[in-house]
Coordinates of C-alpha atoms and ligand atoms in Angstrom, one line a residue:
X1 CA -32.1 -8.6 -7.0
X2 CA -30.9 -5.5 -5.7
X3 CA -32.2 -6.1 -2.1
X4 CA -28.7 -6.0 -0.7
X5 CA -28.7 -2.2 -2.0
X6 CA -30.5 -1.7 1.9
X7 CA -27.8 1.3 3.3
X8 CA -28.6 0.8 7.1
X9 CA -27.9 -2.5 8.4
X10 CA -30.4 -3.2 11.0
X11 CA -29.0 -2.7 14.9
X12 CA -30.3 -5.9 15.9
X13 CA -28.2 -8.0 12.9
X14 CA -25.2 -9.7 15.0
X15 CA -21.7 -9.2 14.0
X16 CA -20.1 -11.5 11.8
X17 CA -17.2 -13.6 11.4
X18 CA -15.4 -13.2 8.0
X19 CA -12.1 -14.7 6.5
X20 CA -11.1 -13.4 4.0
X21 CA -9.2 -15.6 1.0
X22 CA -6.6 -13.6 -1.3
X23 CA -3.5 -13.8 -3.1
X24 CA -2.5 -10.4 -2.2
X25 CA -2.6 -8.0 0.6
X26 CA -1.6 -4.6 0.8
X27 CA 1.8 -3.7 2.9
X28 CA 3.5 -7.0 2.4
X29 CA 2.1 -8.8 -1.3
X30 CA 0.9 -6.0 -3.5
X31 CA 0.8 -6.0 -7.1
X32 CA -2.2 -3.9 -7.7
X33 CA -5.7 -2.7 -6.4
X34 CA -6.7 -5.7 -5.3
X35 CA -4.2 -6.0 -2.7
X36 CA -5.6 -2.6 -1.3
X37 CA -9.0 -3.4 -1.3
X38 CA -9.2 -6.5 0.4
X39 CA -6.7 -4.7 3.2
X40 CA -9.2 -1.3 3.3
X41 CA -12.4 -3.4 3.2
X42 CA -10.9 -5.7 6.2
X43 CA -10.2 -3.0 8.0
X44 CA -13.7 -1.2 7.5
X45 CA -15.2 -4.4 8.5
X46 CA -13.2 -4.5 11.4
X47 CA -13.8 -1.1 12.8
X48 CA -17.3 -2.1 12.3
X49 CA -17.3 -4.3 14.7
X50 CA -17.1 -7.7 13.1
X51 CA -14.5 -10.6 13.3
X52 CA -11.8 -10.4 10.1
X53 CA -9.5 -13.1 9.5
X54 CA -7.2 -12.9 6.4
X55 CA -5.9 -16.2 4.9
X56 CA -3.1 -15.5 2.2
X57 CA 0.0 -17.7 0.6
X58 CA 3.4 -17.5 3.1
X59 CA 5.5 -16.1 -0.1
X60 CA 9.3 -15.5 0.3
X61 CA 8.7 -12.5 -1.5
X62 CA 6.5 -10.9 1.3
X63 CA 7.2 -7.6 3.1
X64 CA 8.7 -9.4 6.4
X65 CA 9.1 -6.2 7.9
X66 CA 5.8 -5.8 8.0
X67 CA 4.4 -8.6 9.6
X68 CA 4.0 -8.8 13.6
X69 CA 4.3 -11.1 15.9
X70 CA 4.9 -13.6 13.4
X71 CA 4.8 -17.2 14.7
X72 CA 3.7 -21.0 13.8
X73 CA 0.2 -21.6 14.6
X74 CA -0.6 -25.0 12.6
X75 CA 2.3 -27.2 12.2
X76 CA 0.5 -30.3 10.8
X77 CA -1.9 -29.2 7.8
X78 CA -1.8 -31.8 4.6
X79 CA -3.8 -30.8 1.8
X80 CA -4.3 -33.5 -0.8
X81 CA -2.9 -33.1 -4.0
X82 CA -3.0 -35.6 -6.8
X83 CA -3.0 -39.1 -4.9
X84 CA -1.0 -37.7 -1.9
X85 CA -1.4 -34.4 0.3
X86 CA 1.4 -31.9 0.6
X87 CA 2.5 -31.1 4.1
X88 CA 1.9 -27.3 5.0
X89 CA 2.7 -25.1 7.6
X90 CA 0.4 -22.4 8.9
X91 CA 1.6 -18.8 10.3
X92 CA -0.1 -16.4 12.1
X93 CA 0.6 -12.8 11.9
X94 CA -0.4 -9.1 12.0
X95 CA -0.5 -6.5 9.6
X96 CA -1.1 -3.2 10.6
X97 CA -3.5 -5.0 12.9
X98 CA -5.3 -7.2 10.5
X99 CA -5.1 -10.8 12.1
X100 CA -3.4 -12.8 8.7
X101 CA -2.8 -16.1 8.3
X102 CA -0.1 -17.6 6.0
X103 CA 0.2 -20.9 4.5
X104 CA 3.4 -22.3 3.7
X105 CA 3.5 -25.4 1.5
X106 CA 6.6 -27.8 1.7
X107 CA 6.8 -29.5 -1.4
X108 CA 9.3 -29.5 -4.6
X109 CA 7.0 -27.4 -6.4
X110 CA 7.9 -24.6 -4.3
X111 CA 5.0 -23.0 -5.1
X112 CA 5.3 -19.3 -3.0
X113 CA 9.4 -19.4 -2.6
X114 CA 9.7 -17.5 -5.6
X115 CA 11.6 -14.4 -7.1
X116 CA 7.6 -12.6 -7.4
X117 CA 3.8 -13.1 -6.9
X118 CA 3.0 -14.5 -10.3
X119 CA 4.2 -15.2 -13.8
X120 CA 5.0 -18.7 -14.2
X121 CA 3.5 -20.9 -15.9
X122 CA 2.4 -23.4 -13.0
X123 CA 0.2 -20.1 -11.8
X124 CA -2.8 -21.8 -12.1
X125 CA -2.1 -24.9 -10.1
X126 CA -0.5 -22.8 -6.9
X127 CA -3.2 -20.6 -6.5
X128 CA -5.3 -24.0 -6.8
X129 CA -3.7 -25.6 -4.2
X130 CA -3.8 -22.1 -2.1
X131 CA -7.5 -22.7 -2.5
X132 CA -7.5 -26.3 -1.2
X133 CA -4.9 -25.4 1.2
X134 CA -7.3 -22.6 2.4
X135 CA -10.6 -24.6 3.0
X136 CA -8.7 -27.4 4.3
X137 CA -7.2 -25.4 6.7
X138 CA -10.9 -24.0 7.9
X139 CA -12.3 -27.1 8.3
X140 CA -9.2 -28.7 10.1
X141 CA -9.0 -25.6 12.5
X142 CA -12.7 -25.9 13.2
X143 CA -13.1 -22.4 12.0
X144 CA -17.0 -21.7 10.8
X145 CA -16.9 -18.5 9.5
X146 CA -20.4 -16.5 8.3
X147 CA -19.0 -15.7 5.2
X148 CA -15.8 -16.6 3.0
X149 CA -14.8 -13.5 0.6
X150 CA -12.6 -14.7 -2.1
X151 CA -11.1 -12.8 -5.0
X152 CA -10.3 -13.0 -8.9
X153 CA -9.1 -16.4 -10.7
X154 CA -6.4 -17.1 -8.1
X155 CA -9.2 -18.2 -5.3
X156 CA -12.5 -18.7 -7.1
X157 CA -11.6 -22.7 -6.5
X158 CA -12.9 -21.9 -3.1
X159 CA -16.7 -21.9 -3.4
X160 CA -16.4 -24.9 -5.8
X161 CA -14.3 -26.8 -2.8
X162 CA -16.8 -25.4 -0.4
X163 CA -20.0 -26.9 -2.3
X164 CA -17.9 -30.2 -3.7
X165 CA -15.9 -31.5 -0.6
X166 CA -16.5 -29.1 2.9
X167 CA -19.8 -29.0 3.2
X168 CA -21.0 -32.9 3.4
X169 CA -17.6 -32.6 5.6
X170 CA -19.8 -31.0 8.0
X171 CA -19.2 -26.8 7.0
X172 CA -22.4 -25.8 6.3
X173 CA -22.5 -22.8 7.9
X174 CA -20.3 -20.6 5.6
X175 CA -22.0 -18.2 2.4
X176 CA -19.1 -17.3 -0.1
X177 CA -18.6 -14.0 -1.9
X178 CA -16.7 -13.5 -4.7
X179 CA -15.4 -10.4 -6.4
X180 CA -13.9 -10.2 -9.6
X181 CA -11.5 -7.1 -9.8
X182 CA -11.3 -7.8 -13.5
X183 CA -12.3 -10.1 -15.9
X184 CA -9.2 -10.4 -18.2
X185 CA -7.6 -13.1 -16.1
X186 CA -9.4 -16.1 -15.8
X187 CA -7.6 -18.9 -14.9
X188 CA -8.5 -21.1 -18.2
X189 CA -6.8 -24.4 -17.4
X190 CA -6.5 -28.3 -18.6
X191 CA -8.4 -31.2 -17.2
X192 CA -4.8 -31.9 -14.9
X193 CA -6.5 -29.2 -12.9
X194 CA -9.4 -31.9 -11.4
X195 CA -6.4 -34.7 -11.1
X196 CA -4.9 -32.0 -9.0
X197 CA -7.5 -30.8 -7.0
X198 CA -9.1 -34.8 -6.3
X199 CA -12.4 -33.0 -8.1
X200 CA -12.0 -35.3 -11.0
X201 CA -15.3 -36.4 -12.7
X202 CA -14.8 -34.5 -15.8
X203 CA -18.2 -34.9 -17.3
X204 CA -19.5 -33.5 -14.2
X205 CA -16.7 -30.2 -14.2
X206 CA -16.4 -29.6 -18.1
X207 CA -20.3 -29.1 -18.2
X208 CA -21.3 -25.8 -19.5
X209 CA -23.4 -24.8 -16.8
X210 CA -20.0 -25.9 -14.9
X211 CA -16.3 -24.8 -15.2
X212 CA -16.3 -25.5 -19.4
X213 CA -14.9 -22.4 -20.3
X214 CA -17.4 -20.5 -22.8
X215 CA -14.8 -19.8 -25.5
X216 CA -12.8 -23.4 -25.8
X217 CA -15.2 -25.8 -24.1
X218 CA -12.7 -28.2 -24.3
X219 CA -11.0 -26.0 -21.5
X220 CA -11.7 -25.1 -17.3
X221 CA -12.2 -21.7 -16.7
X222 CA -11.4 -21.3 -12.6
X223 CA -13.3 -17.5 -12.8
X224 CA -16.2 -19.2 -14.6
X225 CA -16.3 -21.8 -11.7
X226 CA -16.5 -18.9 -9.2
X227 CA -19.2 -17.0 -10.9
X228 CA -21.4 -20.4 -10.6
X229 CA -20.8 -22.1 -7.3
X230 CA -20.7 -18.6 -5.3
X231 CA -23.6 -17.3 -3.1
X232 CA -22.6 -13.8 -4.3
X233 CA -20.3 -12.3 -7.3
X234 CA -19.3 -8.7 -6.8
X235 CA -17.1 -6.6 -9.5
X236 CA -15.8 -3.5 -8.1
X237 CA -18.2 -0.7 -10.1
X238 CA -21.8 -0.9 -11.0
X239 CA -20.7 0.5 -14.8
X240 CA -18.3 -2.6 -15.2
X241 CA -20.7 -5.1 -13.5
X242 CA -22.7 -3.4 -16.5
X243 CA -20.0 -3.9 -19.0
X244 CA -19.4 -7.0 -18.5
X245 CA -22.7 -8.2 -18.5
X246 CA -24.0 -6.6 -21.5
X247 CA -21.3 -4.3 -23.3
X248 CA -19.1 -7.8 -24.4
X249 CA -16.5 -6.7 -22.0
X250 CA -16.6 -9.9 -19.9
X251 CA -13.7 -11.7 -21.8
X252 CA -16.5 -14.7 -22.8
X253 CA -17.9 -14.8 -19.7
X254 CA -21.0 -12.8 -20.6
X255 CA -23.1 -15.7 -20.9
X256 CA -22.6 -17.3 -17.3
X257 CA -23.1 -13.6 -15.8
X258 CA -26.8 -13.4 -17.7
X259 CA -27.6 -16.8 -15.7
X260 CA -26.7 -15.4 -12.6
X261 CA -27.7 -12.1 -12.8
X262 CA -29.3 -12.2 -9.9
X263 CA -26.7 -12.8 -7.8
X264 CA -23.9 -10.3 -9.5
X265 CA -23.7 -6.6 -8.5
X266 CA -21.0 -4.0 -8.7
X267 CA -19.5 -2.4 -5.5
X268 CA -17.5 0.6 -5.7
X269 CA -13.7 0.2 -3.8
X270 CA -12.8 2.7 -2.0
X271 CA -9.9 3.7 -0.7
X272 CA -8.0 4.0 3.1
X273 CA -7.7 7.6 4.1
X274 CA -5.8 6.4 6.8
X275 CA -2.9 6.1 4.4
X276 CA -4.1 8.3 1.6
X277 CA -4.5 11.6 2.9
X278 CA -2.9 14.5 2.8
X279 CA -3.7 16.2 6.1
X280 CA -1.6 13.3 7.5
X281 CA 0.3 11.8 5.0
X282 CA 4.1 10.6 6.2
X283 CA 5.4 10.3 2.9
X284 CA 4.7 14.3 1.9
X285 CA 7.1 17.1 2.8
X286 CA 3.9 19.2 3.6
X287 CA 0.5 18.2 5.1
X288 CA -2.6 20.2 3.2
X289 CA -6.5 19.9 3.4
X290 CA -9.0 21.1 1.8
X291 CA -9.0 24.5 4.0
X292 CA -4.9 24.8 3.2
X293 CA -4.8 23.9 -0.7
X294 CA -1.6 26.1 -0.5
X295 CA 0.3 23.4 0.7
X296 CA 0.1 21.3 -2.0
X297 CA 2.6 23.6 -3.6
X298 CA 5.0 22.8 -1.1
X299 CA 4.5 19.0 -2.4
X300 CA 4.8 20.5 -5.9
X301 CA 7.8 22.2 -5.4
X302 CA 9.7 18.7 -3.8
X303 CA 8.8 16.9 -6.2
X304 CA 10.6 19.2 -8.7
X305 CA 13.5 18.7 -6.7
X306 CA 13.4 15.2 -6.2
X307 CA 12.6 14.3 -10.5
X308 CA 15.2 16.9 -11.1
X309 CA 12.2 19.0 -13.3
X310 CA 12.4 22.9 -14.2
X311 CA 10.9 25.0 -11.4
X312 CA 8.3 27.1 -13.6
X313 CA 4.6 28.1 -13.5
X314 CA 3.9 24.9 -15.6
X315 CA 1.4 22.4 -14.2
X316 CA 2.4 18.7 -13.8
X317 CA 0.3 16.2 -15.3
X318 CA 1.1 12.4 -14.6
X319 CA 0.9 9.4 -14.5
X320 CA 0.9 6.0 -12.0
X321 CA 0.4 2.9 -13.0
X322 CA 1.3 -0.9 -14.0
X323 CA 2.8 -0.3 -17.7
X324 CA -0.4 -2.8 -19.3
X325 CA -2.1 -2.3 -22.3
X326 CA -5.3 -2.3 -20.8
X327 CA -4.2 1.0 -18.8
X328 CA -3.5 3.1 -22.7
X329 CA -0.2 2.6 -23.3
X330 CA -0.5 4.5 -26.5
X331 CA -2.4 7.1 -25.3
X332 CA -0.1 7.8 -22.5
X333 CA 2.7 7.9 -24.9
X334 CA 1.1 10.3 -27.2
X335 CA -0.2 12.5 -23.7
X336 CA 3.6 12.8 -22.8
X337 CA 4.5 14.4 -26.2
X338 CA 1.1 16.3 -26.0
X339 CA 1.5 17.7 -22.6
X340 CA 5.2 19.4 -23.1
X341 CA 4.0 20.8 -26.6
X342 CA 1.3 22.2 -24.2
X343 CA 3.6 24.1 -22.1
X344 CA 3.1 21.3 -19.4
X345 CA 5.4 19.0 -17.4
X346 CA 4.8 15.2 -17.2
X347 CA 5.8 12.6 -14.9
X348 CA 5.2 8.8 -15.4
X349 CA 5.9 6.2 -12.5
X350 CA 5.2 2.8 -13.7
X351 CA 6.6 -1.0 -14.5
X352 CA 5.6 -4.0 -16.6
X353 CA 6.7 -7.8 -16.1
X354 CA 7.2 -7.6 -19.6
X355 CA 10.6 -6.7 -20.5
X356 CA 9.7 -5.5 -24.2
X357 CA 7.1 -2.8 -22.6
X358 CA 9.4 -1.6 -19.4
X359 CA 12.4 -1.7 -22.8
X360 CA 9.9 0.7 -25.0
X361 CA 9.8 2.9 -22.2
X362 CA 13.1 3.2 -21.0
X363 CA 13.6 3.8 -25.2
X364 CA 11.3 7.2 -24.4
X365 CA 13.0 8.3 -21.4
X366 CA 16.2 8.1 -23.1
X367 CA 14.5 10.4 -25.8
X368 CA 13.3 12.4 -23.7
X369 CA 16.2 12.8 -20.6
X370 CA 17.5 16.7 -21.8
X371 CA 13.9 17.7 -21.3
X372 CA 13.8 19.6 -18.3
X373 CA 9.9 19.3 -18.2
X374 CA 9.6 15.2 -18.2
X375 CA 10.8 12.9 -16.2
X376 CA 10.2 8.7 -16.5
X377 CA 10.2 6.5 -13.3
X378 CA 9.9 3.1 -14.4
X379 CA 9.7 0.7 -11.1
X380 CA 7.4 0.1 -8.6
X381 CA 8.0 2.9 -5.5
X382 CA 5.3 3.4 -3.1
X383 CA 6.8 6.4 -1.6
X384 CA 7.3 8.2 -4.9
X385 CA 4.1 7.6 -5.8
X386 CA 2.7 9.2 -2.8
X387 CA 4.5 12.5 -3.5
X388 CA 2.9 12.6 -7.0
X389 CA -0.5 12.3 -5.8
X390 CA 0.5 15.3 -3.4
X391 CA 2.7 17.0 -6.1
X392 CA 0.8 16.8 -9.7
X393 CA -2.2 19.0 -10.3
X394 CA -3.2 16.6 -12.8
X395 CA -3.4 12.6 -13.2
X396 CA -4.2 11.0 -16.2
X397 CA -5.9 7.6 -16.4
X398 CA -6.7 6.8 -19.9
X399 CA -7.9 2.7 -19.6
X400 CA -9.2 0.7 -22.6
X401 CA -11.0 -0.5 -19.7
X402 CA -11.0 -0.2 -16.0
X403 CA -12.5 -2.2 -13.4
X404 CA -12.5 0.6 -11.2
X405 CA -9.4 1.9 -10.6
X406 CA -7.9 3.2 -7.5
X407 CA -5.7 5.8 -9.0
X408 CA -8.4 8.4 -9.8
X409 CA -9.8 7.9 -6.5
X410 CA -6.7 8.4 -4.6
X411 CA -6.1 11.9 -7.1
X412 CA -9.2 13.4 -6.1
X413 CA -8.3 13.3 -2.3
X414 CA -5.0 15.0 -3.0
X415 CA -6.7 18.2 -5.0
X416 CA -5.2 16.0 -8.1
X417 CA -7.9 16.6 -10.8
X418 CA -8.6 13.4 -12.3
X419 CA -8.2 13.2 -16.7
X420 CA -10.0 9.8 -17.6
X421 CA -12.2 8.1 -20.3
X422 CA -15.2 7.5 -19.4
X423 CA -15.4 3.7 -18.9
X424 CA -15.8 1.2 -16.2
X425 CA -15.7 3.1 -12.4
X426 CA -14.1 6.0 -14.1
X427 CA -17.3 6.6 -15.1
X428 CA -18.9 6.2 -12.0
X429 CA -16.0 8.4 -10.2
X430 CA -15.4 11.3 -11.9
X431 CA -17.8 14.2 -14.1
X432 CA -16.7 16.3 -16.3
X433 CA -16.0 20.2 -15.3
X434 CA -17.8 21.1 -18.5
X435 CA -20.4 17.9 -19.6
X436 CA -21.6 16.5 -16.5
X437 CA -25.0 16.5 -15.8
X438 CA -24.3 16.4 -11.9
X439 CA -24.7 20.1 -10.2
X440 CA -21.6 22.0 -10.4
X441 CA -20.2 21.5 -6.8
X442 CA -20.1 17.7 -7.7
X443 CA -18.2 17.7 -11.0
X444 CA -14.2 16.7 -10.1
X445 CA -12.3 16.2 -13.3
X446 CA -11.9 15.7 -16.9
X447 CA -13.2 12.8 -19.1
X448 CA -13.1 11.6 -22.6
X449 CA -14.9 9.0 -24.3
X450 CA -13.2 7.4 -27.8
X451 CA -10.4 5.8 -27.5
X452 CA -8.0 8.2 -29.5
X453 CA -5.8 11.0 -29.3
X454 CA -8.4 13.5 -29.8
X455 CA -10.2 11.7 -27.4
X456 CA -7.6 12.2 -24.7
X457 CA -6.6 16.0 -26.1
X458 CA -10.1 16.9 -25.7
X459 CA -9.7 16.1 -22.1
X460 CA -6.1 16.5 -21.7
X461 CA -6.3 20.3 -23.3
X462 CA -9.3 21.4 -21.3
X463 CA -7.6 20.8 -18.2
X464 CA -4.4 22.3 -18.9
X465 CA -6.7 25.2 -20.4
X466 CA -7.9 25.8 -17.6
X467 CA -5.1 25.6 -15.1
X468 CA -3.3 28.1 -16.9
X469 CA -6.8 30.7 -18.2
X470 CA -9.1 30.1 -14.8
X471 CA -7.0 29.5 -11.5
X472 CA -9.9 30.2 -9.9
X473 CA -12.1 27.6 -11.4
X474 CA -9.3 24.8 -11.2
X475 CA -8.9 25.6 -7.5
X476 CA -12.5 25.4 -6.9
X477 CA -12.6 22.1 -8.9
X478 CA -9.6 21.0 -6.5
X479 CA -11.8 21.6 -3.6
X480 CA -14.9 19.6 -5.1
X481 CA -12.3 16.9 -5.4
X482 CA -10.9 16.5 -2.1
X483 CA -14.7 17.3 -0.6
X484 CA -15.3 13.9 -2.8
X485 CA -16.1 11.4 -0.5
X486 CA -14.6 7.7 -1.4
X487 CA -14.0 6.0 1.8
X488 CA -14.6 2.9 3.1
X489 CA -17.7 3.7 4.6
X490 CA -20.3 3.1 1.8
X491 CA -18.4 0.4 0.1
X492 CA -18.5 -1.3 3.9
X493 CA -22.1 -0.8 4.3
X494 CA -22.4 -2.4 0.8
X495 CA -20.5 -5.1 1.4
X496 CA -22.2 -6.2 4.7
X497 CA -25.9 -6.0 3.5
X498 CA -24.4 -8.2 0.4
X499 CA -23.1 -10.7 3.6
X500 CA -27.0 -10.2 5.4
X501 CA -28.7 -11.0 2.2
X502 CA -26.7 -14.4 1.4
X503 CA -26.9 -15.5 5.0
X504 CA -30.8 -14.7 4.8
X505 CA -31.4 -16.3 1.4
Ligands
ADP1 P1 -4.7 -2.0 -11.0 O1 -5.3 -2.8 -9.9 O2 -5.3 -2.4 -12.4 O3 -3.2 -2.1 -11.0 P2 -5.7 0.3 -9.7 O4 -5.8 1.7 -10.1 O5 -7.0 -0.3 -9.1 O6 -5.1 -0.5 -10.8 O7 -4.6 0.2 -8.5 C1 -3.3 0.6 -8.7 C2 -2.6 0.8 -7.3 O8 -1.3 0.5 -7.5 C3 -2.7 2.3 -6.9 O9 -2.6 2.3 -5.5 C4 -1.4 2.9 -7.5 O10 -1.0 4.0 -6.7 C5 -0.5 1.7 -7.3 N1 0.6 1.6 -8.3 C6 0.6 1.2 -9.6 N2 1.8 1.3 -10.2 C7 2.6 1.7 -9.2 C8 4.1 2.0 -9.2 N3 4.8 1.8 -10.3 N4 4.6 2.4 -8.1 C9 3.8 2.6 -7.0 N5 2.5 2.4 -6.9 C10 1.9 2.0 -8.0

């Protein structure tokens, strides 16, 4: 089953033709990793000679300003919907190059003219009817792609539309890949969903070897329905394909994963060094390489000035992230109350849609504003964020659990030595200074296993340890980590032999 592991793709294997499906897309509808990937992977793709096509909701929320050439390309698409069809219209677009298409519903539901990406309670029917709106707009448009790629809850409708409606339509041509960037949204729904969607036959859909969701049969589970109909499932690291198969972390899904194990496999993400590096990177005072780790103390030094911290021999640990329990919101606490009674600065940039958690931590600021050592960011700011990467000598990423996590990866190519617990890719990214069993030059960070404060000071006070004891050890660890190599290119090659073997099988 691991056939698709081939690394060279063979010269002769034509290019392919591959739309992507996604509710997010980074630049203009980001709300976390995924929304990178499917941009960096497209990309990859791209440069690799294949066709990319990127099919994504038309949201008033979007970053307009940076969409291209934005015009109407399908004026007349109705997708049925209950016992009628919504009219939709479809725009065209570029990002950053990426050819995008945008679907733009006109109904009273106003399902993507909203204040955010998600968070209501209708969620589950939009990003059904994005799905339906999706295929239907392929077939319509006479579009045949090799392969579909569709991600999470929010589009794993589209295989089961593929298999249920499309393909005695006439589409038989497209393989679908799903990946799951992590299991704990699911998309566990009522039987309106099939009235909805025209899939109706309930005894057909609430079958266990169907959509029945594991945990309350009497329930749909969209991510379940994915899993089953797909030609492929990826997750985005082999130790979390692992954990959710076999180590109970796959929310109930466990089960349906053991039944098509042969079809599930765990893909690394990587990351675009076109935007994260910091030989080039426009959001950073001063560029620095692996050859010029110097610089970095430039970054250090601005982003003093811009957090208003003490200028000092200190090193900065921090964090970025989405303020969500399943990143260790506790154990970040406790690491910012840890790290100054180390001698240590922290900074934290992060935000919740949940008022009570962005409330708790604008409570610890507050405690914590004379400190001249901390400072709290809580919002979402791209450009900040990039000067910590540059600035901090340390990240912390202390999950419960991690699909695979972007944050580490983006550290270790800014000399930004990685603290983590050892869990999901975490543990397939980064080895321990002191534990690993990987050859010295290899090693890039600091990791912890139990969930616990010790856990985390056992990591946490080893690094600082050594910032401040061995310079010369942390800047040789800094070098491993930039040397790191997390691009695109493997990941890419992955992903295409996945795309060769469904096409073949
Ligand atoms: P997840 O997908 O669970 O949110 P990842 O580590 O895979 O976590 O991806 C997080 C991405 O979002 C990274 O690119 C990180 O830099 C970015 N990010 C998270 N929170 C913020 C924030 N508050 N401001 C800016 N960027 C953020």
């Amino acid at each position: 089953c691991n056939g698709w592991r081939r690394r060279t793709r063979a010269p002769s294997r034509p290019s392919l033709y591959v739309v992507q499906i996604t509710p997010e897309l980074a630049a203009v509808a980001k709300v976390g990793g995924l929304a990178d990937v499917v941009f960096g992977l497209s990309r990859e793709l791209a440069i690799r000679g294949n066709h990319v096509e990127i099919i994504l909701p038309k949201y008033a929320s979007m970053r307009y300003d940076q969409i291209f050439e934005l015009q109407e390309v399908y004026k007349d698409l109705w997708v049925p919907w209950y016992d009628g069809a919504i009219h939709c219209t479809v725009f065209f677009g570029f990002v950053h190059d990426r050819k995008c298409f945008f679907i733009e519903p006109h109904s009273p539901d106003n399902f993507f003219n909203r204040g955010s990406i998600y968070g209501f309670k209708d969620d589950v029917l939009r990003y059904a009817f994005f799905s339906r709106a999706a295929m239907e707009f392929l077939w319509k448009s006479g579009k045949h792609p090799d392969i579909i790629h569709c991600h999470d809850w929010q589009t794993a409708l589209v295989p089961v539309f593929l298999y249920e409606f499309y393909q005695s339509l006439g589409m038989t041509h497209p393989r679908v890949c799903l990946t799951i960037h992590n299991f704990a949204h699911q998309g566990v729904t009522g039987v309106e969903l099939l009235h909805a969607t025209g899939l109706h036959r309930p005894e057909r859909f609430f079958d266990p070897t169907r959509m029945a969701d594991n945990r309350h049969p009497k329930a749909l589970n969209l991510l379940k329905g994915g899993i089953v109909y797909a030609n492929f499932v990826t997750t985005v690291s082999p130790r979390y394909a692992f954990e959710t198969k076999d180590q109970g972390q796959g929310f109930g899904l466990e089960p349906t994963l053991h039944t098509h194990h042969i079809k599930y496999g765990g893909v690394v993400n990587g990351i675009d060094y076109d935007i994260w590096n910091p030989e080039i990177d426009r959001h950073i005072p001063v560029h620095y390489g692996v050859d010029s780790v110097d610089g970095k103390y430039d970054n250090k030094r601005a982003l003093r000035h811009r957090l208003m911290l003490a200028d000092n021999d200190k090193p900065i640990v921090a964090f970025i992230g989405r303020l969500d329990p399943q990143k260790g919101l506790d154990l970040v606490r406790h690491a910012i109350f840890y790290t100054l009674e180390r001698g240590a600065q922290f900074v934290l940039l992060g935000s919740s849609p949940d008022d009570r958690i962005n409330g708790d931590f604008w409570g610890l600021k507050q405690m914590l504003n004379e400190s001249p050592d901390c400072h709290l960011e809580i919002g979402f700011d791209e450009d900040l964020s990039h000067l910590i990467y540059a600035g901090a000598d340390m990240m912390l990423v202390p999950s419960r659990f991690e699909p695979c996590g972007l944050t580490q990866l983006i550290s270790l190519r800014y000399g930004t030595i990685p603290v983590v617990r050892a869990i999901g890719g975490l543990a397939d990214t980064v080895f321990d200074k002191d534990f690993s069993d990987r050859p010295l030059h290899a090693r890039n960070g600091y990791v912890f296993q139990d969930y616990d404060n010790a856990g985390l000071e056992s990591a946490l006070g080893r690094a600082i340890a050594c910032y401040r004891n061995h310079p010369d050890h942390f800047r040789e660890l800094m070098k491993n980590a930039m040397r790191s190599d997390y691009s695109w290119n493997v990941p890419g090659q992955d992903y295409l032999n996945i795309y060769d073997y469904i096409r073949d099988a």
